[in-house]
Short mmCIF file of C-alpha atoms in Angstrom, two decimals:
data_model
loop_
_atom_site.label_atom_id
_atom_site.label_comp_id
_atom_site.label_asym_id
_atom_site.label_seq_id
_atom_site.Cartn_x
_atom_site.Cartn_y
_atom_site.Cartn_z
CA MET A 1 9.86 -6.13 22.26
CA GLU A 2 7.37 -4.04 24.23
CA ASP A 3 3.76 -5.27 24.33
CA ALA A 4 1.02 -2.87 23.26
CA VAL A 5 -1.96 -2.89 25.60
CA ILE A 6 -5.32 -1.13 25.55
CA VAL A 7 -6.16 0.56 28.84
CA SER A 8 -9.48 2.18 27.95
CA ALA A 9 -12.04 1.93 25.17
CA VAL A 10 -15.11 4.09 24.61
CA ARG A 11 -17.52 5.08 21.90
CA THR A 12 -20.23 7.62 21.41
CA PRO A 13 -23.76 6.42 20.75
CA THR A 14 -24.39 5.78 17.07
CA GLY A 15 -26.80 8.17 15.39
CA LYS A 16 -29.06 7.41 12.45
CA PHE A 17 -28.71 9.16 9.10
CA GLY A 18 -30.18 12.61 9.58
CA GLY A 19 -30.79 11.80 13.23
CA ASN A 20 -29.44 12.88 16.60
CA PHE A 21 -26.01 13.93 15.35
CA LYS A 22 -26.90 15.54 12.02
CA GLU A 23 -25.62 18.93 13.27
CA VAL A 24 -22.52 17.59 15.06
CA PRO A 25 -19.31 17.58 12.94
CA ALA A 26 -17.25 14.40 13.03
CA PRO A 27 -14.28 16.05 14.83
CA ASP A 28 -16.62 17.08 17.66
CA LEU A 29 -17.72 13.47 18.09
CA GLY A 30 -14.08 12.41 17.97
CA ALA A 31 -13.12 14.97 20.60
CA ARG A 32 -15.79 13.68 22.98
CA ALA A 33 -14.55 10.11 22.59
CA ILE A 34 -10.92 11.15 23.15
CA GLU A 35 -11.79 13.09 26.31
CA ALA A 36 -13.62 10.13 27.80
CA ALA A 37 -10.97 7.59 26.80
CA LEU A 38 -8.22 9.61 28.47
CA GLU A 39 -10.30 10.18 31.58
CA ARG A 40 -11.01 6.48 31.98
CA ALA A 41 -7.35 5.67 31.40
CA GLN A 42 -6.38 8.13 34.15
CA THR A 43 -4.04 9.66 31.59
CA SER A 44 -3.43 13.36 31.11
CA PRO A 45 -3.48 14.96 27.65
CA GLU A 46 0.19 15.85 28.15
CA GLU A 47 1.14 12.15 28.29
CA VAL A 48 -0.13 11.42 24.76
CA ASP A 49 2.57 10.90 22.12
CA GLU A 50 0.34 10.79 19.02
CA VAL A 51 -3.27 10.72 17.84
CA LEU A 52 -4.43 8.45 14.98
CA LEU A 53 -8.08 8.63 13.92
CA GLY A 54 -9.96 7.18 10.97
CA CYS A 55 -12.27 9.41 8.94
CA ILE A 56 -13.43 8.85 5.37
CA LEU A 57 -15.80 11.63 4.37
CA GLN A 58 -13.36 14.49 4.89
CA ALA A 59 -14.50 16.89 2.15
CA GLY A 60 -15.65 20.11 3.77
CA LEU A 61 -14.38 19.17 7.23
CA GLY A 62 -11.33 21.40 7.09
CA GLN A 63 -7.70 20.40 7.45
CA ASN A 64 -6.76 17.16 9.22
CA ALA A 65 -9.88 16.03 11.05
CA ALA A 66 -7.83 14.09 13.61
CA ARG A 67 -5.97 17.26 14.53
CA GLN A 68 -9.26 19.07 15.03
CA ALA A 69 -10.54 16.31 17.31
CA SER A 70 -7.30 16.26 19.27
CA LEU A 71 -7.24 19.99 19.99
CA GLY A 72 -10.98 19.90 20.62
CA ALA A 73 -10.32 17.33 23.34
CA GLY A 74 -7.78 19.60 24.98
CA LEU A 75 -4.58 17.87 23.92
CA PRO A 76 -1.47 20.05 23.70
CA VAL A 77 -0.59 21.56 20.34
CA GLU A 78 2.71 19.63 20.50
CA VAL A 79 0.91 16.27 20.05
CA PRO A 80 1.01 15.21 16.36
CA CYS A 81 -2.13 13.85 14.68
CA THR A 82 -2.84 11.81 11.56
CA THR A 83 -6.15 11.08 9.84
CA ILE A 84 -6.36 7.58 8.34
CA ASN A 85 -8.50 6.47 5.38
CA MET A 86 -8.74 2.70 4.97
CA LEU A 87 -12.48 2.98 4.44
CA CYS A 88 -14.37 0.60 6.76
CA GLY A 89 -11.16 -0.68 8.34
CA SER A 90 -9.80 2.74 9.34
CA GLY A 91 -10.81 2.69 13.00
CA LEU A 92 -9.09 -0.66 13.54
CA LYS A 93 -6.10 0.16 11.34
CA THR A 94 -5.27 3.06 13.66
CA VAL A 95 -5.00 0.59 16.53
CA THR A 96 -2.62 -1.66 14.61
CA LEU A 97 -0.51 1.36 13.66
CA ALA A 98 -0.48 2.51 17.28
CA SER A 99 0.61 -0.97 18.35
CA GLN A 100 3.45 -0.92 15.84
CA MET A 101 4.64 2.45 17.15
CA ILE A 102 4.70 1.14 20.69
CA ARG A 103 6.37 -2.14 19.80
CA CYS A 104 9.05 -0.22 17.90
CA GLY A 105 9.67 2.05 20.88
CA ASP A 106 8.46 5.18 19.08
CA ALA A 107 5.66 5.92 21.56
CA ASP A 108 4.27 5.00 24.96
CA VAL A 109 0.75 6.45 24.72
CA VAL A 110 -1.28 6.68 21.50
CA VAL A 111 -4.90 7.67 21.03
CA ALA A 112 -6.47 5.54 18.27
CA GLY A 113 -9.95 5.12 16.86
CA GLY A 114 -12.21 6.74 14.32
CA MET A 115 -15.04 9.17 13.66
CA GLU A 116 -17.60 9.80 10.97
CA ASN A 117 -20.65 11.91 10.36
CA MET A 118 -22.24 10.53 7.24
CA SER A 119 -25.27 12.78 7.73
CA ARG A 120 -23.13 15.85 7.07
CA ALA A 121 -21.36 14.66 3.92
CA PRO A 122 -21.59 17.43 1.29
CA TYR A 123 -22.32 17.34 -2.42
CA LEU A 124 -19.40 17.94 -4.79
CA MET A 125 -19.22 19.78 -8.13
CA PRO A 126 -16.20 18.25 -9.92
CA ASP A 127 -16.70 20.27 -13.13
CA ALA A 128 -17.16 23.65 -11.48
CA ARG A 129 -13.54 24.76 -11.26
CA TYR A 130 -12.55 24.53 -14.95
CA GLY A 131 -15.72 23.66 -16.82
CA ALA A 132 -19.48 24.08 -16.62
CA ARG A 133 -19.33 27.26 -18.70
CA MET A 134 -22.79 26.64 -20.13
CA GLY A 135 -25.65 24.26 -19.62
CA ASP A 136 -26.26 21.72 -16.90
CA THR A 137 -23.58 20.31 -14.65
CA LYS A 138 -23.59 17.49 -12.14
CA LEU A 139 -23.39 17.10 -8.39
CA LEU A 140 -21.60 14.14 -6.81
CA ASP A 141 -22.78 12.88 -3.45
CA HIS A 142 -19.59 12.71 -1.37
CA LEU A 143 -21.26 10.08 0.81
CA THR A 144 -22.04 7.60 -1.95
CA PHE A 145 -19.16 8.41 -4.30
CA ASP A 146 -16.28 8.34 -1.79
CA GLY A 147 -17.84 6.14 0.86
CA LEU A 148 -20.11 3.58 -0.77
CA THR A 149 -19.10 3.16 -4.43
CA ASP A 150 -16.44 0.71 -5.62
CA ALA A 151 -13.72 2.71 -7.37
CA PHE A 152 -12.90 -0.12 -9.79
CA GLU A 153 -16.24 -1.59 -10.86
CA HIS A 154 -18.05 1.74 -10.30
CA TYR A 155 -21.01 0.20 -8.53
CA HIS A 156 -22.48 0.43 -5.06
CA MET A 157 -21.14 -1.69 -2.22
CA GLY A 158 -24.52 -3.40 -2.21
CA VAL A 159 -23.71 -4.97 -5.56
CA THR A 160 -20.60 -6.54 -4.04
CA ALA A 161 -22.90 -8.08 -1.43
CA GLU A 162 -25.05 -9.51 -4.21
CA ASN A 163 -21.89 -10.97 -5.76
CA VAL A 164 -20.97 -12.61 -2.46
CA ALA A 165 -24.49 -13.97 -1.98
CA GLU A 166 -24.41 -15.55 -5.44
CA GLN A 167 -20.90 -16.97 -5.09
CA PHE A 168 -21.45 -18.45 -1.63
CA GLY A 169 -25.07 -19.54 -2.03
CA ILE A 170 -26.54 -17.18 0.57
CA THR A 171 -30.33 -16.90 0.20
CA ARG A 172 -32.61 -13.92 0.80
CA GLU A 173 -34.30 -15.82 3.63
CA GLN A 174 -30.98 -16.46 5.37
CA GLN A 175 -30.04 -12.79 5.08
CA ASP A 176 -33.35 -11.57 6.48
CA GLU A 177 -33.19 -14.02 9.38
CA PHE A 178 -29.64 -12.89 10.18
CA ALA A 179 -30.62 -9.22 10.02
CA ALA A 180 -33.66 -9.70 12.25
CA LYS A 181 -31.55 -11.47 14.87
CA SER A 182 -29.01 -8.65 14.78
CA GLN A 183 -31.76 -6.12 15.48
CA GLN A 184 -33.28 -8.21 18.24
CA LYS A 185 -29.96 -8.90 19.96
CA ALA A 186 -28.91 -5.25 19.85
CA ALA A 187 -32.25 -4.05 21.20
CA LYS A 188 -32.06 -6.58 24.04
CA ALA A 189 -28.50 -5.50 24.85
CA ILE A 190 -29.68 -1.89 25.11
CA ASP A 191 -32.63 -2.88 27.31
CA ASP A 192 -30.25 -4.88 29.54
CA GLY A 193 -27.83 -1.96 29.78
CA LEU A 194 -24.95 -3.93 28.28
CA PHE A 195 -23.63 -1.00 26.23
CA LYS A 196 -23.75 1.52 29.08
CA GLU A 197 -20.14 1.02 30.13
CA GLU A 198 -18.71 1.45 26.64
CA ILE A 199 -20.82 4.48 25.63
CA VAL A 200 -19.94 8.06 26.52
CA PRO A 201 -22.93 10.42 26.38
CA VAL A 202 -22.83 13.33 23.94
CA GLU A 203 -24.45 16.71 24.55
CA VAL A 204 -26.05 18.04 21.37
CA PRO A 205 -26.66 21.81 21.37
CA GLN A 206 -30.16 22.94 20.43
CA ARG A 207 -31.21 26.14 18.70
CA LYS A 208 -33.46 26.84 21.64
CA GLY A 209 -33.16 25.57 25.18
CA ASP A 210 -30.68 23.31 26.89
CA PRO A 211 -28.51 20.74 25.09
CA VAL A 212 -29.97 17.28 24.63
CA VAL A 213 -27.92 14.41 26.05
CA ILE A 214 -27.68 11.40 23.73
CA ASP A 215 -26.63 8.23 25.56
CA ASN A 216 -28.06 5.35 23.51
CA ASP A 217 -27.72 4.01 19.99
CA GLU A 218 -30.46 5.32 17.75
CA GLY A 219 -30.82 2.51 15.25
CA PRO A 220 -31.78 -0.87 16.78
CA ARG A 221 -35.38 -2.01 16.36
CA GLY A 222 -36.29 -4.94 18.56
CA ASP A 223 -39.61 -5.53 16.81
CA THR A 224 -37.89 -6.43 13.53
CA THR A 225 -38.82 -9.84 12.13
CA ALA A 226 -37.54 -11.87 9.22
CA GLU A 227 -41.08 -11.92 7.85
CA GLY A 228 -41.25 -8.14 7.89
CA LEU A 229 -37.86 -7.81 6.23
CA GLY A 230 -38.96 -10.26 3.57
CA LYS A 231 -41.48 -7.71 2.29
CA LEU A 232 -38.82 -5.14 1.41
CA ARG A 233 -37.76 -4.58 -2.18
CA THR A 234 -34.26 -5.47 -3.24
CA ALA A 235 -32.07 -2.38 -3.36
CA PHE A 236 -29.28 -3.10 -5.82
CA GLN A 237 -30.35 -5.84 -8.22
CA LYS A 238 -33.93 -6.04 -9.45
CA GLU A 239 -33.81 -9.50 -11.02
CA ASN A 240 -32.95 -12.31 -8.61
CA GLY A 241 -31.63 -9.81 -6.08
CA THR A 242 -31.39 -10.63 -2.37
CA VAL A 243 -29.87 -7.55 -0.70
CA THR A 244 -32.23 -4.96 0.77
CA ALA A 245 -32.00 -1.93 3.01
CA GLY A 246 -33.20 -4.20 5.81
CA ASN A 247 -30.41 -6.77 5.57
CA SER A 248 -27.68 -4.15 5.04
CA SER A 249 -25.91 -1.92 7.54
CA GLY A 250 -27.10 1.63 8.06
CA ILE A 251 -25.66 5.04 7.24
CA ASN A 252 -24.58 6.49 10.54
CA ASP A 253 -22.71 8.98 12.70
CA ALA A 254 -20.40 8.12 15.63
CA ALA A 255 -16.89 8.09 17.05
CA ALA A 256 -14.78 5.66 19.06
CA ALA A 257 -11.44 5.98 20.84
CA VAL A 258 -9.05 3.66 22.64
CA ILE A 259 -5.87 4.41 24.54
CA VAL A 260 -3.04 2.15 23.35
CA MET A 261 -0.14 2.11 25.78
CA SER A 262 3.14 0.31 26.29
CA ALA A 263 2.82 -2.44 28.89
CA SER A 264 5.59 -0.86 30.95
CA LYS A 265 3.81 2.51 30.97
CA ALA A 266 0.56 0.88 32.07
CA GLN A 267 2.39 -0.93 34.87
CA GLU A 268 4.08 2.30 35.92
CA LYS A 269 0.67 4.00 36.14
CA GLY A 270 -0.90 1.07 38.00
CA LEU A 271 -3.42 0.39 35.24
CA THR A 272 -4.93 -3.00 34.50
CA PRO A 273 -5.16 -3.34 30.71
CA LEU A 274 -8.39 -4.36 29.10
CA ALA A 275 -6.36 -6.38 26.62
CA THR A 276 -3.05 -6.91 24.88
CA VAL A 277 -2.95 -6.46 21.11
CA GLU A 278 -1.68 -9.93 20.31
CA SER A 279 -1.60 -9.84 16.50
CA TYR A 280 -3.18 -8.20 13.48
CA ALA A 281 -3.31 -8.52 9.71
CA SER A 282 -4.53 -6.62 6.66
CA VAL A 283 -5.16 -8.37 3.34
CA GLY A 284 -6.39 -7.70 -0.18
CA VAL A 285 -9.18 -9.54 -2.01
CA GLU A 286 -11.10 -9.06 -5.26
CA PRO A 287 -12.95 -5.73 -5.08
CA ARG A 288 -16.11 -7.24 -6.57
CA ILE A 289 -16.43 -9.53 -3.52
CA MET A 290 -14.89 -7.21 -0.95
CA GLY A 291 -17.14 -8.66 1.76
CA ILE A 292 -15.03 -11.80 2.09
CA GLY A 293 -12.04 -9.77 3.37
CA PRO A 294 -12.43 -10.93 7.00
CA ILE A 295 -11.86 -14.55 5.97
CA PRO A 296 -8.17 -14.29 4.93
CA ALA A 297 -7.57 -11.41 7.37
CA THR A 298 -8.71 -13.46 10.35
CA ARG A 299 -6.72 -16.48 9.23
CA ALA A 300 -3.59 -14.34 8.78
CA ALA A 301 -3.94 -12.66 12.18
CA LEU A 302 -4.42 -16.01 13.90
CA ALA A 303 -1.43 -17.50 12.10
CA LYS A 304 0.78 -14.63 13.28
CA ALA A 305 -0.21 -15.39 16.87
CA GLY A 306 0.19 -19.14 16.44
CA LEU A 307 -3.51 -19.64 17.17
CA GLU A 308 -6.42 -21.59 15.71
CA LEU A 309 -10.04 -20.53 15.35
CA ARG A 310 -10.92 -22.75 18.30
CA ASP A 311 -8.70 -20.59 20.52
CA ILE A 312 -10.97 -17.56 20.07
CA ASP A 313 -13.85 -17.13 22.51
CA THR A 314 -15.78 -14.39 20.74
CA PHE A 315 -15.73 -12.50 17.44
CA GLU A 316 -16.92 -9.03 16.51
CA LEU A 317 -17.51 -8.96 12.76
CA ASN A 318 -18.65 -5.74 11.15
CA GLU A 319 -21.98 -6.52 9.54
CA ALA A 320 -21.66 -4.48 6.38
CA PHE A 321 -24.24 -6.79 4.84
CA ALA A 322 -25.94 -9.94 6.04
CA ALA A 323 -24.76 -11.71 2.87
CA GLN A 324 -21.06 -11.16 3.54
CA SER A 325 -21.44 -11.79 7.28
CA LEU A 326 -23.01 -15.17 6.58
CA ALA A 327 -20.33 -16.01 4.02
CA VAL A 328 -17.58 -15.16 6.52
CA ARG A 329 -19.21 -17.20 9.26
CA LYS A 330 -19.72 -20.12 6.88
CA GLU A 331 -16.19 -20.15 5.47
CA LEU A 332 -14.46 -19.74 8.83
CA GLY A 333 -16.77 -22.25 10.50
CA ILE A 334 -17.70 -19.98 13.41
CA GLU A 335 -20.70 -21.06 15.46
CA GLU A 336 -23.50 -18.51 15.65
CA GLY A 337 -23.13 -18.10 19.42
CA ARG A 338 -19.50 -17.00 19.16
CA ILE A 339 -20.03 -14.07 16.83
CA ASN A 340 -21.68 -10.68 17.46
CA PRO A 341 -23.53 -11.78 20.62
CA HIS A 342 -25.24 -8.39 20.90
CA GLY A 343 -25.93 -7.70 17.25
CA GLY A 344 -23.83 -5.74 14.83
CA ALA A 345 -23.77 -3.01 12.23
CA ILE A 346 -27.09 -4.00 10.65
CA ALA A 347 -28.70 -2.85 13.89
CA LEU A 348 -26.12 -0.60 15.51
CA GLY A 349 -24.95 1.11 12.32
CA HIS A 350 -21.84 1.48 10.19
CA PRO A 351 -20.28 4.97 10.50
CA ILE A 352 -17.50 3.96 8.13
CA GLY A 353 -14.45 5.71 9.60
CA ALA A 354 -15.49 4.82 13.16
CA SER A 355 -16.71 1.25 12.65
CA GLY A 356 -13.37 -0.46 13.26
CA GLY A 357 -13.09 1.37 16.55
CA ARG A 358 -16.71 0.64 17.46
CA ILE A 359 -16.46 -3.11 17.04
CA LEU A 360 -13.18 -3.17 18.96
CA VAL A 361 -14.69 -1.22 21.86
CA THR A 362 -17.68 -3.57 21.99
CA LEU A 363 -15.41 -6.61 21.80
CA LEU A 364 -13.18 -5.43 24.65
CA HIS A 365 -16.10 -4.74 26.97
CA GLU A 366 -17.68 -8.11 26.16
CA MET A 367 -14.39 -9.87 26.93
CA LYS A 368 -14.11 -7.99 30.22
CA ARG A 369 -17.74 -8.62 31.22
CA ARG A 370 -17.54 -12.38 30.57
CA ASP A 371 -13.84 -12.79 31.43
CA LEU A 372 -13.08 -14.25 28.00
CA GLU A 373 -9.46 -14.97 27.16
CA ARG A 374 -9.31 -14.03 23.48
CA GLY A 375 -11.36 -12.16 20.91
CA VAL A 376 -11.10 -11.13 17.27
CA ALA A 377 -12.30 -7.90 15.68
CA THR A 378 -12.57 -7.99 11.90
CA LEU A 379 -14.03 -5.98 9.02
CA CYS A 380 -14.40 -6.15 5.27
CA VAL A 381 -13.15 -3.05 3.47
CA GLY A 382 -14.46 -1.36 0.35
CA GLY A 383 -12.16 -1.70 -2.66
CA GLY A 384 -11.34 -5.29 -1.75
CA GLN A 385 -9.54 -5.57 1.57
CA GLY A 386 -9.93 -7.06 5.01
CA ILE A 387 -8.49 -6.37 8.44
CA ALA A 388 -8.46 -8.34 11.69
CA ALA A 389 -6.91 -8.07 15.15
CA VAL A 390 -6.52 -10.62 17.93
CA LEU A 391 -6.93 -9.33 21.49
CA ARG A 392 -5.88 -11.16 24.67
CA ASN A 393 -7.70 -10.31 27.87
CA GLY A 394 -5.87 -8.33 30.55
CA ASN A 395 -7.40 -10.89 32.98
CA GLY A 396 -8.28 -8.57 35.78
CA THR A 397 -10.97 -6.18 36.85
CA SER A 398 -9.92 -2.94 35.24
CA SER A 399 -9.15 -0.40 37.95
CA ASN A 400 -9.71 2.32 35.38
CA GLY A 401 -13.21 1.19 34.35
CA GLY A 402 -12.44 0.67 30.66
#
């Protein structure tokens, strides 16, 4: 069976809610990531067999956001495109689907990844079409309703983090310390230029004057301290609550793209892969504690590859909340130094449809930089799921620059 390899991996900078990318539609961010990923992979648009992109907040975007991004990146109209919605796991799910296509012999070159602009999510009027004949009506926030609210318990994702904190004995102090370290590590990584290779700059048009080039993540704050975070009010549970805006991930805008290719195609093109997609797994868990999803997902992915936790050199865990990140680390027994060495979503942000792609891109570049043999990318997923993938280093200096 043909191996699926990743020959390039890029992401846009991550913008804050209402920040640098508030006027840039998600498909435009996706198009920029696709362009750069293909360029770095020394692959022409005509060589692409399919495009798979995650995107959650699709209301008002127009038909098939992935198709828009593909054509925006200059791919031929003959290339089919699919938009994937697995909530937070979407950007990584596209990579597992691409790998399956390649292993089955259905494709040689697949663009995978995700995109999201949470800043541009519209408000919805569900009663307007057939009701609302008199009196007041209601608006639904597409962002919170379709992106951040559990469809079964009908409460915010932050409440699921409170549930995890209570069940696993995670204190407010532990969460604030974790969040502060995430901010500090991410800010240091930016200062040290560690994200430069994985980020593709984005030109943002201005109403007057030349476009502004955005080439750095907007969110990280290196001056964050646990003491400062400890002064914030709890956001989701007033009595005995522990989860705050400071120890939760942000609301963000970004895109990420990777080029998944058959090993034989990469060899034919003379490309050194960043990594081989060794195994992957998706699982379901109780929606009320959705944050534990990475625990069984990681175990399942490792079991498929015949590996143990000790075989993994580094982990990228999406930090939806400090509470669930700490629970995952605790239950899997992962040492602090092996997980999110340069911070995570609490600092860098969580653009839901793009996050799976973002953590994978960061993981691949960290493995390349430090010549690490194996890494795991994993995310919890709203509604009670988890996803994980095991990547094996291509073990060579990438001639295509990643």
